[in-house]
PDB file of C-alpha atoms in Angstrom:
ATOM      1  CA  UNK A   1     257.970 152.293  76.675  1.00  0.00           C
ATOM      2  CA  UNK A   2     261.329 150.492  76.608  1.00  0.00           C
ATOM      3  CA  UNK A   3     262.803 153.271  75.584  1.00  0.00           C
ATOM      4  CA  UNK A   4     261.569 156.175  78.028  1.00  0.00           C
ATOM      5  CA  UNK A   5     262.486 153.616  81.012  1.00  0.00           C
ATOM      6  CA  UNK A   6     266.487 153.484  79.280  1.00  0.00           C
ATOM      7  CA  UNK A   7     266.173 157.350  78.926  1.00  0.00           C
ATOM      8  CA  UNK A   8     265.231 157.593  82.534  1.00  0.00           C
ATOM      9  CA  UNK A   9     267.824 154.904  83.753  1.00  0.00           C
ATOM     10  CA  UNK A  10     270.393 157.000  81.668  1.00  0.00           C
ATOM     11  CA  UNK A  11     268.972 160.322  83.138  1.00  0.00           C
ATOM     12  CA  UNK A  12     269.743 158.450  87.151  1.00  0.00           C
ATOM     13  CA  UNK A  13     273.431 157.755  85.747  1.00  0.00           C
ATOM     14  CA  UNK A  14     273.653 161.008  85.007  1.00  0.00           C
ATOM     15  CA  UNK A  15     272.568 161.921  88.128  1.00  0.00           C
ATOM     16  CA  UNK A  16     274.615 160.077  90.165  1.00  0.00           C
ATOM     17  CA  UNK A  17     277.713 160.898  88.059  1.00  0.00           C
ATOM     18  CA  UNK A  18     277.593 164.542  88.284  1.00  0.00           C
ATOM     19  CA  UNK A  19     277.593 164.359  92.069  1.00  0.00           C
ATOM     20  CA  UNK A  20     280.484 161.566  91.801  1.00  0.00           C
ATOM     21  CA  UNK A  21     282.706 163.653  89.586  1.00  0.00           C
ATOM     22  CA  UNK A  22     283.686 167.284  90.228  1.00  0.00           C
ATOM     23  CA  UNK A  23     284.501 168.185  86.421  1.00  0.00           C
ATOM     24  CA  UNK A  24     280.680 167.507  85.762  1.00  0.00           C
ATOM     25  CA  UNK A  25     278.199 169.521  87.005  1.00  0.00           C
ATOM     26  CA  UNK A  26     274.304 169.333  86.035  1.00  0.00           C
ATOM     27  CA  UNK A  27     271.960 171.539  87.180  1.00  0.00           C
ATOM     28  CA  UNK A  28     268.883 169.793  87.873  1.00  0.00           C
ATOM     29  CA  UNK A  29     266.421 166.877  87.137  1.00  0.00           C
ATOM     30  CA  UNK A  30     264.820 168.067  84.054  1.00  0.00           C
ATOM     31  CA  UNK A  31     268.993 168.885  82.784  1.00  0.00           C
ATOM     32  CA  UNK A  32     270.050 165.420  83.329  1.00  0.00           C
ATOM     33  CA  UNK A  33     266.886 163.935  80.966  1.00  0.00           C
ATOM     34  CA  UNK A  34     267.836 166.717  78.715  1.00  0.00           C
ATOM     35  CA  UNK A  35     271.482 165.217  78.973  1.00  0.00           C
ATOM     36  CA  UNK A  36     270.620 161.694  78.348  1.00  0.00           C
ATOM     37  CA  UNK A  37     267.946 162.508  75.400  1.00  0.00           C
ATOM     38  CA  UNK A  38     270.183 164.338  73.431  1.00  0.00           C
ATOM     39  CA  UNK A  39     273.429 161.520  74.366  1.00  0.00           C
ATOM     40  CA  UNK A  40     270.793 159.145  72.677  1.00  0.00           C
ATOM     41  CA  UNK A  41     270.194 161.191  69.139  1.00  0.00           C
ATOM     42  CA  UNK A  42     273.818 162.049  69.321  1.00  0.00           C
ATOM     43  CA  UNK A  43     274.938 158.359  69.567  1.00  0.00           C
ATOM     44  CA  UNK A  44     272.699 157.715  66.693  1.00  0.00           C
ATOM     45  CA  UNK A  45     273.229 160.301  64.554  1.00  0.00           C
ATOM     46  CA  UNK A  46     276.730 161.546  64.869  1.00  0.00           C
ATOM     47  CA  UNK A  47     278.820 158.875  66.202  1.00  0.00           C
ATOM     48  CA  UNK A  48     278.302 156.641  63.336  1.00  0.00           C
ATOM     49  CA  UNK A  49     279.869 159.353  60.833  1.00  0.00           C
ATOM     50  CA  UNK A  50     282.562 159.875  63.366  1.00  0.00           C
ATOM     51  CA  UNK A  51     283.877 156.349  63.634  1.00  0.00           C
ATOM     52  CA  UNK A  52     283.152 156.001  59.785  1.00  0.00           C
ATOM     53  CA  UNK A  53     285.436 159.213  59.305  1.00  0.00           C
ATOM     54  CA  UNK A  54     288.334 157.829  61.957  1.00  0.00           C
ATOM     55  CA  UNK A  55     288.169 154.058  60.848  1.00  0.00           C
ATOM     56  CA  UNK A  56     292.094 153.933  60.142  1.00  0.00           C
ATOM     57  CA  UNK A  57     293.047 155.667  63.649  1.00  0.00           C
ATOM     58  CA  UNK A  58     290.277 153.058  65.020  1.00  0.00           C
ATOM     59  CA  UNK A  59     292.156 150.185  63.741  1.00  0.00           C
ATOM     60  CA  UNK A  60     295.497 151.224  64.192  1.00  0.00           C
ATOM     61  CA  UNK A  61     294.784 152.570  67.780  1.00  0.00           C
ATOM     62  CA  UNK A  62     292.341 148.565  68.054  1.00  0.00           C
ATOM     63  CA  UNK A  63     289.670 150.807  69.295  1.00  0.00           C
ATOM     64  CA  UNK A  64     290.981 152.850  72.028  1.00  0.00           C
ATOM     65  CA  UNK A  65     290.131 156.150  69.551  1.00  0.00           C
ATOM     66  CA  UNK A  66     286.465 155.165  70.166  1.00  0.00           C
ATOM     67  CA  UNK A  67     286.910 156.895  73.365  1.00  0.00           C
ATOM     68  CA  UNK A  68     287.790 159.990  72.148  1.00  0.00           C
ATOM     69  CA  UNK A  69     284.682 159.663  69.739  1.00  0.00           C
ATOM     70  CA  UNK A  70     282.858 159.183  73.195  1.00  0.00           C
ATOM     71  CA  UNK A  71     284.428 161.984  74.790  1.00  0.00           C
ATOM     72  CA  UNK A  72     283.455 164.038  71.879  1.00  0.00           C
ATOM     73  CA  UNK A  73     279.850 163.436  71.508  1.00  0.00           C
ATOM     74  CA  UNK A  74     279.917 164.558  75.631  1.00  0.00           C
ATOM     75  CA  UNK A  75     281.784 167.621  75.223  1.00  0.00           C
ATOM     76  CA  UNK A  76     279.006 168.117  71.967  1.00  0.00           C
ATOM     77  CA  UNK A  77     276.136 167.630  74.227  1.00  0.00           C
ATOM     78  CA  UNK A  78     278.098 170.123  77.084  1.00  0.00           C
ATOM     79  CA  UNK A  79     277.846 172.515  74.149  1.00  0.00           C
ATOM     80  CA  UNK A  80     274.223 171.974  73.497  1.00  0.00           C
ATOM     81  CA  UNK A  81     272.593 171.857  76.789  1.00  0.00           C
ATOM     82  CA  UNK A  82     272.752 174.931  79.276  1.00  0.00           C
ATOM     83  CA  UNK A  83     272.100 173.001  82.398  1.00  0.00           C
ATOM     84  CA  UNK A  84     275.300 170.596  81.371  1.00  0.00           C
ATOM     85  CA  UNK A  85     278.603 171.305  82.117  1.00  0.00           C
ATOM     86  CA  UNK A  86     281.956 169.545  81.970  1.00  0.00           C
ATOM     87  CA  UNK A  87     285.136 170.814  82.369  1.00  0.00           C
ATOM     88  CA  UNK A  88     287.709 169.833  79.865  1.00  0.00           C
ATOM     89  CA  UNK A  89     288.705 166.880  77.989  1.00  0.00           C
ATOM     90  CA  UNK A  90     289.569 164.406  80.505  1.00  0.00           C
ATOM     91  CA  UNK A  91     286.297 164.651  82.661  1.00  0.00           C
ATOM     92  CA  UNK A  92     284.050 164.214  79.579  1.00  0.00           C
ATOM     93  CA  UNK A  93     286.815 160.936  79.220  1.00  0.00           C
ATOM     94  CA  UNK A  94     285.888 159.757  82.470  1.00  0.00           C
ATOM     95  CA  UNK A  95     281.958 160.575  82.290  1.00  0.00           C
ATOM     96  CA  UNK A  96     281.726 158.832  78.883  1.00  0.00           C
ATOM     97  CA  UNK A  97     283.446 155.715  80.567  1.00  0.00           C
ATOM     98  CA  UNK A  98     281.303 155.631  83.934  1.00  0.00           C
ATOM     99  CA  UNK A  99     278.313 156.380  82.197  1.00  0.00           C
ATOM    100  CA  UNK A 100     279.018 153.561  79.536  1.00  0.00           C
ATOM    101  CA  UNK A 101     279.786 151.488  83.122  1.00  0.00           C
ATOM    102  CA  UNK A 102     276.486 152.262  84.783  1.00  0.00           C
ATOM    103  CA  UNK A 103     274.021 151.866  81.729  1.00  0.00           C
ATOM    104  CA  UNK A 104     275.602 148.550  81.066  1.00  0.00           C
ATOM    105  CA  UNK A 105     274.848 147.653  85.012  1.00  0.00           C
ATOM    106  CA  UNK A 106     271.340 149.212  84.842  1.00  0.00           C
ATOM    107  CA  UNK A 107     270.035 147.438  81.616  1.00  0.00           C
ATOM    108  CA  UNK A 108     270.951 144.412  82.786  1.00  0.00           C
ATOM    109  CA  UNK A 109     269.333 144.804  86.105  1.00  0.00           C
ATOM    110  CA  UNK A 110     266.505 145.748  83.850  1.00  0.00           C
ATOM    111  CA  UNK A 111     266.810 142.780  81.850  1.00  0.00           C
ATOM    112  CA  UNK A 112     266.777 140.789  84.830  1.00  0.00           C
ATOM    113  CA  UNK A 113     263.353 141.838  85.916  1.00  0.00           C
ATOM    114  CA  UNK A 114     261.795 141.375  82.557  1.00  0.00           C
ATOM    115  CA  UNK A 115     262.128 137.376  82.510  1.00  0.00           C
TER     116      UNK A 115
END
């Protein structure tokens, strides 16, 4: 249950964002759960063999690389999902950073309400 409520929350970020930014463009409701779904197996499956792959740059960089990791997996998902676009680089930079902004705000809100 905990988890369809994040994967709605997530789908709302998306939401919001694509109307925010104008490199970002989703489609409709059923796109932006599509959007965060596949964000979620991405994040789980993928991103741990990128950063294992770009450790060194990780370290050297002290973790500014894992936002191009996080741009990645966004311009990945773009590919994926029809109803998902994002134009270029630097938007999916952006996105990844607002949405990592507004699912840190909305857990906790959610937190909030469970104690």
């Amino acid at each position: 249950m905990k988890f369809i409520l994040k994967l709605i929350l997530s789908a709302v970020a998306v939401l919001v964002l694509a109307e925010i930014l104008p490199g970002v463009g989703v489609d409709n409701y059923m796109s932006a759960l599509v959007v965060a779904l596949i964000l979620a197996i991405l994040n789980a499956v993928v991103k741990p063999f990128l950063i294992i792959l770009t450790l060194p740059v990780t370290v050297i960089t002290l973790g500014l690389f894992l936002l191009v990791i996080n741009a990645a997996i966004i311009l990945l998902a773009d590919y994926f999902i029809g109803g998902f676009s994002v134009n270029g680089w630097l938007w999916a930079l952006i996105f990844s950073v607002l949405l990592s902004i507004f699912q840190s705000i909305l857990h906790s809100i959610l937190k909030k309400d469970k104690r």
